Tab-separated table of C-alpha atoms in Angstrom:
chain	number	residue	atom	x	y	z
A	54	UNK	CA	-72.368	-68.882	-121.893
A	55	UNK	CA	-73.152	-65.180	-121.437
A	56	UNK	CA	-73.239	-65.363	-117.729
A	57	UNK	CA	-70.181	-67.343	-117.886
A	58	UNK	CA	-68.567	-64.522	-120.107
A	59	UNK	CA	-69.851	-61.847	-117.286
A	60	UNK	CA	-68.142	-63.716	-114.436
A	61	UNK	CA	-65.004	-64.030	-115.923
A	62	UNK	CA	-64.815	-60.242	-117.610
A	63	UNK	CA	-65.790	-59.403	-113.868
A	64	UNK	CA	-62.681	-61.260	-112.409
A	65	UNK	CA	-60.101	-59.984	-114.076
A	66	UNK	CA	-61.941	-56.162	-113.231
A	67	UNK	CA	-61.535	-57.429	-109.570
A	68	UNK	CA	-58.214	-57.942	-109.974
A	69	UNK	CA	-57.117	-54.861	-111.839
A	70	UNK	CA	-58.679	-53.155	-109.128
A	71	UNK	CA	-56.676	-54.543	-106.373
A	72	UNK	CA	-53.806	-53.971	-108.820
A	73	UNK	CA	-54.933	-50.128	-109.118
A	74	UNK	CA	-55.035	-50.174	-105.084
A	75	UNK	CA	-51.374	-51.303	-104.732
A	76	UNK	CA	-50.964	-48.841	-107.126
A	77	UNK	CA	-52.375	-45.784	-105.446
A	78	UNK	CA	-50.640	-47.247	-101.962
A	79	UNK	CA	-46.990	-47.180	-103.480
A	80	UNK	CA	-47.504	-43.762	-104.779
A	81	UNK	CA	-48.659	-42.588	-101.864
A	82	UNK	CA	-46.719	-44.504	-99.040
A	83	UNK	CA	-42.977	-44.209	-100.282
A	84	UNK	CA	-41.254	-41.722	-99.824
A	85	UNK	CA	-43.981	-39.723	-97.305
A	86	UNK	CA	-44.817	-42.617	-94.979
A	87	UNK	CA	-41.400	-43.976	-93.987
A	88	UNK	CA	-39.590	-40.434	-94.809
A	89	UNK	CA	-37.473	-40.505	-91.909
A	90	UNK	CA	-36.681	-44.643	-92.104
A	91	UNK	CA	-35.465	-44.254	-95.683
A	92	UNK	CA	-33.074	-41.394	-94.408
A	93	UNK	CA	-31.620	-43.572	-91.860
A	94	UNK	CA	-31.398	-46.822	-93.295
A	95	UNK	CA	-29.677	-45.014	-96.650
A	96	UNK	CA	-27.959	-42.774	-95.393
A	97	UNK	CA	-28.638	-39.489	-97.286
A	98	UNK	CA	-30.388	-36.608	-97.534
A	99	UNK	CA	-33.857	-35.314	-98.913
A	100	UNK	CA	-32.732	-34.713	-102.198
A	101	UNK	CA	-31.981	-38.353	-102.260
A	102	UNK	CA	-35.564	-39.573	-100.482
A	103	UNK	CA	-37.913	-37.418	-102.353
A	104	UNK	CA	-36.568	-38.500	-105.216
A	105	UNK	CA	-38.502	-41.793	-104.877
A	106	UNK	CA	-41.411	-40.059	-105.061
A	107	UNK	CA	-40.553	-37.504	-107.835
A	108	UNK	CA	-39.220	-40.341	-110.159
A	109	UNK	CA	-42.804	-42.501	-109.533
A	110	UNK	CA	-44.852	-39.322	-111.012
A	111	UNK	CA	-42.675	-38.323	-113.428
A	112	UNK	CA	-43.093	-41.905	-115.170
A	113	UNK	CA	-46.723	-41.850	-114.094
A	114	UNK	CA	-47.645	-39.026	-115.924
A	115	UNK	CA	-45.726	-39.409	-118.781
A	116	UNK	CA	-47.176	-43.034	-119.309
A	117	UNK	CA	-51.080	-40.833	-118.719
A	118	UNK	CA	-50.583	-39.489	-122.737
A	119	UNK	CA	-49.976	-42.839	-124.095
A	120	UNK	CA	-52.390	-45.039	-122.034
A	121	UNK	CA	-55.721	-43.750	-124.125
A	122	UNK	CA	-54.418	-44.993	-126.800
A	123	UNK	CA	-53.082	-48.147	-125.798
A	124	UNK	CA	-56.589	-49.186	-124.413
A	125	UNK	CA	-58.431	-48.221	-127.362
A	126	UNK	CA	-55.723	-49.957	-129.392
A	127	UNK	CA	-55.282	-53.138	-127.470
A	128	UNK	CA	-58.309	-53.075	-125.141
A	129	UNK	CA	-58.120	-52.814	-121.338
A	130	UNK	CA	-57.589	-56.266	-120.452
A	131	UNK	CA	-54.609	-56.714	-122.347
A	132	UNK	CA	-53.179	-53.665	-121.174
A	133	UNK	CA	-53.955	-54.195	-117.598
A	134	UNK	CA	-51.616	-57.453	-117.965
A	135	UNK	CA	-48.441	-55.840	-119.243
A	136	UNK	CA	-49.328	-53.062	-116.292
A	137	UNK	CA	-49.759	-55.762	-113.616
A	138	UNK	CA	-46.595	-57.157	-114.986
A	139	UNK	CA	-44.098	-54.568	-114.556
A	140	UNK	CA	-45.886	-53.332	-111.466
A	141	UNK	CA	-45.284	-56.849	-109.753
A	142	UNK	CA	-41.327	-56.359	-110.620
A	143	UNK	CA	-41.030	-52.555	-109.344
A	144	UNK	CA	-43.191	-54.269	-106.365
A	145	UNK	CA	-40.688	-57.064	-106.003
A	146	UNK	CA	-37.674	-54.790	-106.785
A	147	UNK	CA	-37.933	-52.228	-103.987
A	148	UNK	CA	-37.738	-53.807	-100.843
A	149	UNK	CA	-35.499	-56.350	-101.294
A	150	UNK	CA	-32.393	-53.653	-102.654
A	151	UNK	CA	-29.998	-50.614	-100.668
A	152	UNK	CA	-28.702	-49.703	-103.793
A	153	UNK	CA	-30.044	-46.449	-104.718
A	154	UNK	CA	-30.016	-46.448	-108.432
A	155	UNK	CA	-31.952	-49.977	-108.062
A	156	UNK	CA	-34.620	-48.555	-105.920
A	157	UNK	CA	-35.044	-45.122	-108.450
A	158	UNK	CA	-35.238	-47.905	-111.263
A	159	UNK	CA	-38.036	-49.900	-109.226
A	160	UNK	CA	-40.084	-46.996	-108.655
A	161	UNK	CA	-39.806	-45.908	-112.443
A	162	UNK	CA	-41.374	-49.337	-112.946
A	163	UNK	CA	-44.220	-48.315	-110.156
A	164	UNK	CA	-44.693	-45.269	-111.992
A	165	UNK	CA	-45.016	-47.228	-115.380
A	166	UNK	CA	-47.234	-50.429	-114.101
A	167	UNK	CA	-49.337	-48.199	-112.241
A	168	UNK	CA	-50.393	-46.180	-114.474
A	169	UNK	CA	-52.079	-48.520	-116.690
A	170	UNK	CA	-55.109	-49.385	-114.566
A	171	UNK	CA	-57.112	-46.032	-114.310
A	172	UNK	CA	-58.329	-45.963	-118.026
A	173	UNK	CA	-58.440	-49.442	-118.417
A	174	UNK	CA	-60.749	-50.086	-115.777
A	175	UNK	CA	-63.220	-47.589	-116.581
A	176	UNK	CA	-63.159	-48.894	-120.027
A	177	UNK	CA	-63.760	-51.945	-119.342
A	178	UNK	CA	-66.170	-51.234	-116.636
A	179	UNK	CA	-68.079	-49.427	-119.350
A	180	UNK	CA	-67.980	-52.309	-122.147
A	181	UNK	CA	-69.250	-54.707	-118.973
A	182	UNK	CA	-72.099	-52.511	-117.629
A	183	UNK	CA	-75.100	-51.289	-118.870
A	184	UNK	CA	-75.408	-47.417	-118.286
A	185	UNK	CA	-77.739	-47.753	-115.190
A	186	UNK	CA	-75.276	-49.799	-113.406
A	187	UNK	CA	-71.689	-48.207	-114.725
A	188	UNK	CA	-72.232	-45.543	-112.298
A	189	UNK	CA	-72.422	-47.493	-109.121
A	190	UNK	CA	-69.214	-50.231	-110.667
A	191	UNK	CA	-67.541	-46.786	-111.397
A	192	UNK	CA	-67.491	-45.195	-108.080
A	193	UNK	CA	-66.937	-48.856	-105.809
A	194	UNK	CA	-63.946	-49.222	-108.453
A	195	UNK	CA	-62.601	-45.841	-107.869
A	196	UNK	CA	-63.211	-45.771	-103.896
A	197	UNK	CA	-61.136	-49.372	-103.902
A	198	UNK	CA	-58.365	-47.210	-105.288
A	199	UNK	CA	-58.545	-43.984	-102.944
A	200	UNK	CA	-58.912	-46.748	-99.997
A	201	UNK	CA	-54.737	-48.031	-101.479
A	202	UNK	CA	-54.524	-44.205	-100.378
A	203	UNK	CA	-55.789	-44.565	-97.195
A	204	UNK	CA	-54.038	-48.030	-96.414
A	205	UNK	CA	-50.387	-45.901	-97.270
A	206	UNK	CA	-49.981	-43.844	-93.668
A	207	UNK	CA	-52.048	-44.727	-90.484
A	208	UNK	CA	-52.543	-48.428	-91.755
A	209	UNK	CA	-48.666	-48.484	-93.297
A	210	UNK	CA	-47.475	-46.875	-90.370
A	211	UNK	CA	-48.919	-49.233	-87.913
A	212	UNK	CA	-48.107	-52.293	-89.479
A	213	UNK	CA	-44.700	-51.593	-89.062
A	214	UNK	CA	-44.660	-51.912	-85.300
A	215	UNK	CA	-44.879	-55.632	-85.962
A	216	UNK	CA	-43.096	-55.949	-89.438
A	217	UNK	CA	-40.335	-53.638	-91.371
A	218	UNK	CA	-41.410	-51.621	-94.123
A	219	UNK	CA	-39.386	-53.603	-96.051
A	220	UNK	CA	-41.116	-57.487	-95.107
A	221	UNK	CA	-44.443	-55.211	-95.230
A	222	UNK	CA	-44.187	-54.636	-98.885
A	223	UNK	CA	-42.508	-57.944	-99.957
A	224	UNK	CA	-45.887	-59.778	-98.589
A	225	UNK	CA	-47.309	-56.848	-100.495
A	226	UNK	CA	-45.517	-57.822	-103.353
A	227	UNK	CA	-46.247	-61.434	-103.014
A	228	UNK	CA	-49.840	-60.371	-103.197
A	229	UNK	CA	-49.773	-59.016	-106.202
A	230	UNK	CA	-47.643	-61.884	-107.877
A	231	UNK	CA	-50.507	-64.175	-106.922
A	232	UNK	CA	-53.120	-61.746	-108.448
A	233	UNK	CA	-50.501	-61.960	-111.693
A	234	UNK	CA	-51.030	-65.441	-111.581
A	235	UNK	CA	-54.902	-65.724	-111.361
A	236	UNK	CA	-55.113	-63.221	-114.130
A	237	UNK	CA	-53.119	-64.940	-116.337
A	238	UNK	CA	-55.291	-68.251	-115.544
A	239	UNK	CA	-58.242	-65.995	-116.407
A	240	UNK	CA	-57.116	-63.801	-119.307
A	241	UNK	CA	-57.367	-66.372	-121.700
A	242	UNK	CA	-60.249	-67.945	-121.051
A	243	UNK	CA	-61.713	-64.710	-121.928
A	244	UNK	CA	-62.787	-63.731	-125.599
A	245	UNK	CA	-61.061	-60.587	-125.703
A	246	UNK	CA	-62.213	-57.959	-128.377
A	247	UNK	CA	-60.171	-57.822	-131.644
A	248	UNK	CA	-56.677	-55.239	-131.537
A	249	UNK	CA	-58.083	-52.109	-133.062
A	250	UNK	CA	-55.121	-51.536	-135.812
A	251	UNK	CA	-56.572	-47.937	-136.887
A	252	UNK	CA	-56.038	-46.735	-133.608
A	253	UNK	CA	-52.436	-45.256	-133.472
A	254	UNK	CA	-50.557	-41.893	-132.030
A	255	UNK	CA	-51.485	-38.710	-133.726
A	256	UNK	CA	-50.007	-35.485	-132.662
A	257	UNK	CA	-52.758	-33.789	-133.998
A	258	UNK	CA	-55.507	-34.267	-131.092
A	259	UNK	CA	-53.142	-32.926	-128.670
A	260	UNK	CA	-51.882	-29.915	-130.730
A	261	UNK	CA	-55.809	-29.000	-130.913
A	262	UNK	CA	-56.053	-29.263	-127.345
A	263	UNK	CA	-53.001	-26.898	-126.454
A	264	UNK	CA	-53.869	-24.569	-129.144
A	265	UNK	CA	-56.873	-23.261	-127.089
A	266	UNK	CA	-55.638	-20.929	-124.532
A	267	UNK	CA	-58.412	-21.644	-122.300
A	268	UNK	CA	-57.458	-25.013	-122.175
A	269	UNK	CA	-53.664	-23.834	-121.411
A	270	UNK	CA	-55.264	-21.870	-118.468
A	271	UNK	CA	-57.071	-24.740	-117.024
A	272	UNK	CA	-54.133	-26.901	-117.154
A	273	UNK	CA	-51.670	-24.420	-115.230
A	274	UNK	CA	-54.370	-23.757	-112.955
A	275	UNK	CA	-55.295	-27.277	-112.380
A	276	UNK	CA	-52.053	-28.658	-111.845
A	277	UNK	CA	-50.803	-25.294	-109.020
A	278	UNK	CA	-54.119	-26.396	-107.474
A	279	UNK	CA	-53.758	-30.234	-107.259
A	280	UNK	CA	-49.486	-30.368	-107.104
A	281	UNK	CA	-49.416	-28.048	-103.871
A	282	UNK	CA	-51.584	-30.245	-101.907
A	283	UNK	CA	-50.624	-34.045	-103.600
A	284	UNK	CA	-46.679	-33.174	-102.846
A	285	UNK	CA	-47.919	-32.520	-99.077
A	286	UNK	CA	-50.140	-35.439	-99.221
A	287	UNK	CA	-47.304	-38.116	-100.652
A	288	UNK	CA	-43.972	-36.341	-99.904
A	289	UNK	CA	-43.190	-34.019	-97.335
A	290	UNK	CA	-46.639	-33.421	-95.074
A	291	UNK	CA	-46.084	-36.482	-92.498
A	292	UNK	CA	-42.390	-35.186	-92.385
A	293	UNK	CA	-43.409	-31.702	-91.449
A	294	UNK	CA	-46.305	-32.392	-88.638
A	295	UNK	CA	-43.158	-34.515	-87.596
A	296	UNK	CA	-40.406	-31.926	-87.470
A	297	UNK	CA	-42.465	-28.925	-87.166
A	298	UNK	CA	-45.653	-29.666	-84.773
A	299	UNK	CA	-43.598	-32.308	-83.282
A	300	UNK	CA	-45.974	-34.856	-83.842
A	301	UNK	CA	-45.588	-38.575	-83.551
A	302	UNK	CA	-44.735	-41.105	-86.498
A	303	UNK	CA	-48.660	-42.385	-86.040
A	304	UNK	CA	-50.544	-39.290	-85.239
A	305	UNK	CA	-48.919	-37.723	-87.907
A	306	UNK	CA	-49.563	-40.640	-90.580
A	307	UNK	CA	-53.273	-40.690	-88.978
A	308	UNK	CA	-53.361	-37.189	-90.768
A	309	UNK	CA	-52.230	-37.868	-93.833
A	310	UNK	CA	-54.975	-40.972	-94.043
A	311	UNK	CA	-57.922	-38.267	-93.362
A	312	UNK	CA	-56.185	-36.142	-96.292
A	313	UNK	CA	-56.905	-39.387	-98.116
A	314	UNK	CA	-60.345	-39.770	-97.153
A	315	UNK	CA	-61.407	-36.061	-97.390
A	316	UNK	CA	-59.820	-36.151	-100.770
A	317	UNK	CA	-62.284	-39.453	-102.286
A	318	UNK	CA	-65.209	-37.829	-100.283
A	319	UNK	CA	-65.260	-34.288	-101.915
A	320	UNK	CA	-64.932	-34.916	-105.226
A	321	UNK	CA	-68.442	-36.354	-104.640
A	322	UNK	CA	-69.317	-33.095	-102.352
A	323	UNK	CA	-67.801	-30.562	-104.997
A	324	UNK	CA	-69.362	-31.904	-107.397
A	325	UNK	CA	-72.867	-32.058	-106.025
A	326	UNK	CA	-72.199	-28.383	-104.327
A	327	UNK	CA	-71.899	-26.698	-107.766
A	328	UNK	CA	-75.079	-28.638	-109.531
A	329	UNK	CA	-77.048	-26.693	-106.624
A	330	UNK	CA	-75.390	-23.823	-107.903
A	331	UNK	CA	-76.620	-24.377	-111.410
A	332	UNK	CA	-73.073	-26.077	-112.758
A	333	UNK	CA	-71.200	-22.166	-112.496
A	334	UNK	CA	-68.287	-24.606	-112.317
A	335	UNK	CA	-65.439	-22.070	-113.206
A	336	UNK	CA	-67.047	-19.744	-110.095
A	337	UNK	CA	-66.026	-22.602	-107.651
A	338	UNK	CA	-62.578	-23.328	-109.503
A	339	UNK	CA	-61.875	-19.369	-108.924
A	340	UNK	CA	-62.670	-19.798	-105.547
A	341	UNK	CA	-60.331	-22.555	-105.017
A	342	UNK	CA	-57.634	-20.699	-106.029
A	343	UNK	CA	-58.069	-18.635	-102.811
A	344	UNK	CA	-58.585	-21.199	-100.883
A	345	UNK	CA	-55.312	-22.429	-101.564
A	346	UNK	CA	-53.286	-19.314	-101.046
A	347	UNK	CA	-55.408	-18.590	-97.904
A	348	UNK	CA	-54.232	-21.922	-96.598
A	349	UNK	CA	-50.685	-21.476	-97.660
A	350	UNK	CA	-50.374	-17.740	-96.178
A	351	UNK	CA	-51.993	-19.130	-93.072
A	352	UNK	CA	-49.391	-22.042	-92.645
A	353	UNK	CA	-45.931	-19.417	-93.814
A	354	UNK	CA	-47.253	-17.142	-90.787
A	355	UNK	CA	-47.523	-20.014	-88.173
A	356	UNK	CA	-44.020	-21.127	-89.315
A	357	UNK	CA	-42.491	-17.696	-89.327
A	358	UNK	CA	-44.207	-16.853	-85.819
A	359	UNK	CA	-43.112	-20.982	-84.616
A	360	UNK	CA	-46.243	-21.495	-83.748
A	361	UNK	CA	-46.674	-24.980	-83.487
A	362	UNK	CA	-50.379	-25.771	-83.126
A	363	UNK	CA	-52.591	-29.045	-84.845
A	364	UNK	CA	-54.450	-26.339	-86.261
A	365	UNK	CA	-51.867	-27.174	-89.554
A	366	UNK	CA	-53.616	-30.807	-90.124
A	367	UNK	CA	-57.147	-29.207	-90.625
A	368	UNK	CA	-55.836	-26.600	-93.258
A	369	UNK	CA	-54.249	-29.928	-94.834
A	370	UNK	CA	-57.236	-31.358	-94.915
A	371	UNK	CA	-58.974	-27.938	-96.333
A	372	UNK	CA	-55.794	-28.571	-99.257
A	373	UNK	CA	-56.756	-32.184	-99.993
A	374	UNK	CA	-60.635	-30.973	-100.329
A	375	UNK	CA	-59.687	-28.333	-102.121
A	376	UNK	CA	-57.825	-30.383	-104.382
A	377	UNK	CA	-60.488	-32.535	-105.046
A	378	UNK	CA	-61.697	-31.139	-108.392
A	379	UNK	CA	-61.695	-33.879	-111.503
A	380	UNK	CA	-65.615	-34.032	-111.217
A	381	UNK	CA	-65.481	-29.861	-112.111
A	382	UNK	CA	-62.647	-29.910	-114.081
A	383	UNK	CA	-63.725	-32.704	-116.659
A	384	UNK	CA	-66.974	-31.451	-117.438
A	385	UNK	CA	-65.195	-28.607	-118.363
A	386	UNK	CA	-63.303	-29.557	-120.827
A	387	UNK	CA	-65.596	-32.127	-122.180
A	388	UNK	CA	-67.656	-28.531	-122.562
A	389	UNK	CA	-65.015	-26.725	-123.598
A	390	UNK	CA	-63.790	-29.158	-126.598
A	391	UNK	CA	-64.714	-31.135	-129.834
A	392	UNK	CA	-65.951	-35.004	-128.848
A	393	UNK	CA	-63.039	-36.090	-131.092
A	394	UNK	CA	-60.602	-34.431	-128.729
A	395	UNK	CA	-62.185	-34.260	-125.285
A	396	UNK	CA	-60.381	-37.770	-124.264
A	397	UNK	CA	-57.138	-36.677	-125.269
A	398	UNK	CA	-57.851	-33.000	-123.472
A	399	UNK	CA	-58.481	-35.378	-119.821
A	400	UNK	CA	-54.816	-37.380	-120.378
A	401	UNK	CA	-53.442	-34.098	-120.582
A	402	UNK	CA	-55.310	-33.174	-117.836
A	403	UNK	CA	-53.861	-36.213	-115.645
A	404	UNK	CA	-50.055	-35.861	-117.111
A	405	UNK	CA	-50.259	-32.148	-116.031
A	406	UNK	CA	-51.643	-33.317	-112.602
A	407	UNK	CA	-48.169	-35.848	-111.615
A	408	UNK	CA	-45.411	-33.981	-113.807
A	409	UNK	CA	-46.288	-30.893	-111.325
A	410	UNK	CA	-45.948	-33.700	-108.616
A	411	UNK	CA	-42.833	-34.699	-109.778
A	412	UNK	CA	-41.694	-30.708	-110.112
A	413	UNK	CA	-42.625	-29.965	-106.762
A	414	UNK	CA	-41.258	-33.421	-105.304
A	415	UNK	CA	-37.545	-32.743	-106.663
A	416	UNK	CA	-38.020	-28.848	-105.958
A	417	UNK	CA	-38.956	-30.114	-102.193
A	418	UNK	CA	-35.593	-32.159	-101.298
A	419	UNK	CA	-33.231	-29.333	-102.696
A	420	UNK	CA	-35.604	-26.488	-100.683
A	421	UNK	CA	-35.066	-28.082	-97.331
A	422	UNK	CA	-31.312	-28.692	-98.147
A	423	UNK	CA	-30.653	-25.074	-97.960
A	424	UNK	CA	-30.862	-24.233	-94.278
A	425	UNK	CA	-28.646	-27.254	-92.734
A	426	UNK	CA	-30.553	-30.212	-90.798
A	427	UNK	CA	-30.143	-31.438	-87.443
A	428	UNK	CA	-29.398	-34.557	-86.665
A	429	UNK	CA	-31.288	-35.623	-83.721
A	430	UNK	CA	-29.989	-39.330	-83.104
A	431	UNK	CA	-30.516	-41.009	-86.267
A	432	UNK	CA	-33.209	-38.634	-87.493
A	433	UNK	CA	-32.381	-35.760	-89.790
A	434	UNK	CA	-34.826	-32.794	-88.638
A	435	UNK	CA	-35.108	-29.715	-90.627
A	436	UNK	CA	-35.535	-26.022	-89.312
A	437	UNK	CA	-38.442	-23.777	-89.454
A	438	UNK	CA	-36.512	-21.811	-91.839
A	439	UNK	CA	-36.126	-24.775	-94.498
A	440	UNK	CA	-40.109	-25.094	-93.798
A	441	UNK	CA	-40.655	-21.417	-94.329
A	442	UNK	CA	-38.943	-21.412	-97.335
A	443	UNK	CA	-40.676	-24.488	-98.315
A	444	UNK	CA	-44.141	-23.111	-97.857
A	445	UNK	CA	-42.997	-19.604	-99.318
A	446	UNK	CA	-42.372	-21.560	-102.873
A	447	UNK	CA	-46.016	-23.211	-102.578
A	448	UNK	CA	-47.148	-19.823	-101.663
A	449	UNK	CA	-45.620	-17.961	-104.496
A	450	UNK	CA	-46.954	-20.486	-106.979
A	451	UNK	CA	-50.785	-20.373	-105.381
A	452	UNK	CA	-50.244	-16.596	-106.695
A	453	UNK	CA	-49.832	-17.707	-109.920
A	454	UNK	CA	-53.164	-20.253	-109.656
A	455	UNK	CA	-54.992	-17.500	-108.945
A	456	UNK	CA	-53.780	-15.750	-111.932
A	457	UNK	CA	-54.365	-18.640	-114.545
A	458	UNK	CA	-57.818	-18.875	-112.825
A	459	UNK	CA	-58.885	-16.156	-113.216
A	460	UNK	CA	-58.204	-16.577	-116.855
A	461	UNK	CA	-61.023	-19.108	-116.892
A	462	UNK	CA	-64.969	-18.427	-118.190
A	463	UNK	CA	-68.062	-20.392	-118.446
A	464	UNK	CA	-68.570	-18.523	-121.615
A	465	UNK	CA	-65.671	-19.857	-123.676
């Protein structure tokens, strides 16, 4: 009976993880893989395309303060469901519509279904396993997820020399119906734990999480760090090697797959880099903060000198690895605060992560508006000076990392 229990607790994690793959691959893939298709096919502008992206993280992170409680209120299982749910109908939604407002309204569904997997999961993972094992079900759940990443350019990109985009993610979409379907067969065979009724929303955990200043400094300087480089990553970075190094549609979405990978693999390295350093986390999160303005300055003075070199896809890759922080920045704050409040402290964490996403996302489309486009057949290619002035904002606002990081101490 127990083993039976085990096998069908582990199904339905099997299937939230594919669900938190398809996940990870819409956020990722639309609008940055098939920037240039959308354009055509719709239309319009960047304003217009970025907001696909900008409209999935805004959603996302919003959902990230309600989801803790939700899963300790309801359990993951349950909430995986409703998650899988409207997922599979912002899944269906999207490619099978040219109206705009219908599109904007399927990725707001994304953005809500897709955030409901992350803390689920590892709850779940954690009632399943016994400690010895939760570490290894852990990281092969999250790598499933970061491999959705992966699967969104090169893959993506591929694929679509023998399908659309559009017939891609309807078989995508069809997928993930099916996986509905099995975990509905599944879900209630299961003997679910009992709804939690004394969990409910306080404001008070999160008002003693932005009282502390340090905390307030970690945040800024968290989301500066990981915005800059996940707007390149999911929005504008396979456009630019496009436009600017004149790379191909493949080579270019080739690039943004490595960002993928180098982003899963140091989290691991970062975090194993600083234990041989004695756990001085908030020395290495200083020094990413000039990492990422380094970068940045490096890139403006390429653009402004129109030099066009590949070199620009390593220091993209140095952004996505310097990005990769969550296995620093947690501990912190699980240092840094009360037990009572250290879970709410990490879903501000992640909502601080995608609304700077979203920011930079909508800030992107109106930025590359202001010098005018060419239109090179049916491709709309912006100038070095929309680029410029692109990378100058991302610049500016590395300044102010710095600032917030060096704010931090591993004495508070």
């Amino acid at each position: 009976m127990k083993d039976r229990k085990f096998v069908l607790q582990l199904g339905l994690i099997l299937l939230g993880t594919l669900f938190y793959f398809v996940a990870n691959f819409q956020r990722i893939a639309i609008p940055g893989a098939i920037f240039d298709v959308l354009e055509q096919e719709l239309s319009v502008g960047a304003p217009e395309i970025t907001a696909f992206g900008a409209i999935f993280m805004y959603i996302y992170a919003f959902t990230q303060l309600l989801n803790g409680i939700f899963v300790d209120r309801y359990g993951g299982y349950r909430v995986m469901f409703v998650g899988a749910i409207i997922m599979t109908v912002g899944c269906i939604l999207f490619p099978i519509t040219s109206n705009l407002p219908l599109m904007y309204f399927a990725r707001a569904l994304l953005g809500m279904g897709g955030s409901m997997f992350y803390l689920s999961l590892i709850k779940e993972l954690g009632l399943l396993f016994e400690e010895k094992d939760f570490g290894i079900a852990l990281s092969i759940m999250l790598f499933i997820g970061y491999a959705g990443g992966i699967a969104a350019n090169a893959p993506f990109v591929m694929a679509m020399r023998v399908l659309t985009w559009r017939e891609i993610l309807v078989i995508i979409a069809g997928i993930v119906l099916l996986s509905v379907i099995a975990y509905l067969v599944l879900l209630p065979k299961t003997r679910l734990e009992k709804i939690n009724t004394h969990v409910n929303f306080k404001m008070l955990p999160f008002q003693l999480v932005l009282h502390k200043t340090h905390n307030r400094h970690l945040f800024t300087f968290a989301c500066c760090n990981f915005g800059i480089s996940y707007v390149i990553q999911t929005v504008i970075g396979k456009k630019f090697l496009e436009d600017f190094c004149m790379m191909t549609s493949a080579k270019a979405a080739v690039v943004l797959s490595i960002m993928a990978i180098v982003a899963a693999v140091f989290n691991i390295i970062n975090a194993s880099v600083c234990k041989l350093f004695h756990n001085h986390r908030v020395i290495f999160l200083k020094g990413a903060s000039y990492i990422t303005f380094i970068s940045l300055l490096i890139i403006c003075v390429l653009i402004w000198l129109d030099i066009r070199t590949i070199f620009i896809a390593f220091i993209f890759c140095v952004l996505a690895a310097n990005a990769s922080l969550s296995s620093l920045l947690v501990p912190v704050l699980y240092a840094t605060n009360r037990k009572m409040i250290s879970g709410t402290a990490v879903s501000i964490l992640n909502f601080s992560y995608f609304l700077m996403v979203g920011i930079l996302g909508t800030a992107t489309g109106y930025i590359l508006h202001v010098f005018e486009p060419t239109r090179i057949g049916k491709t709309l290619v912006y100038s070095s000076n929309s680029y410029l002035l692109l990378f100058g904002v991302f610049l500016t606002l590395s300044v102010y990392e710095i600032y917030r990081a060096m704010k931090l101490s591993d004495k508070y």
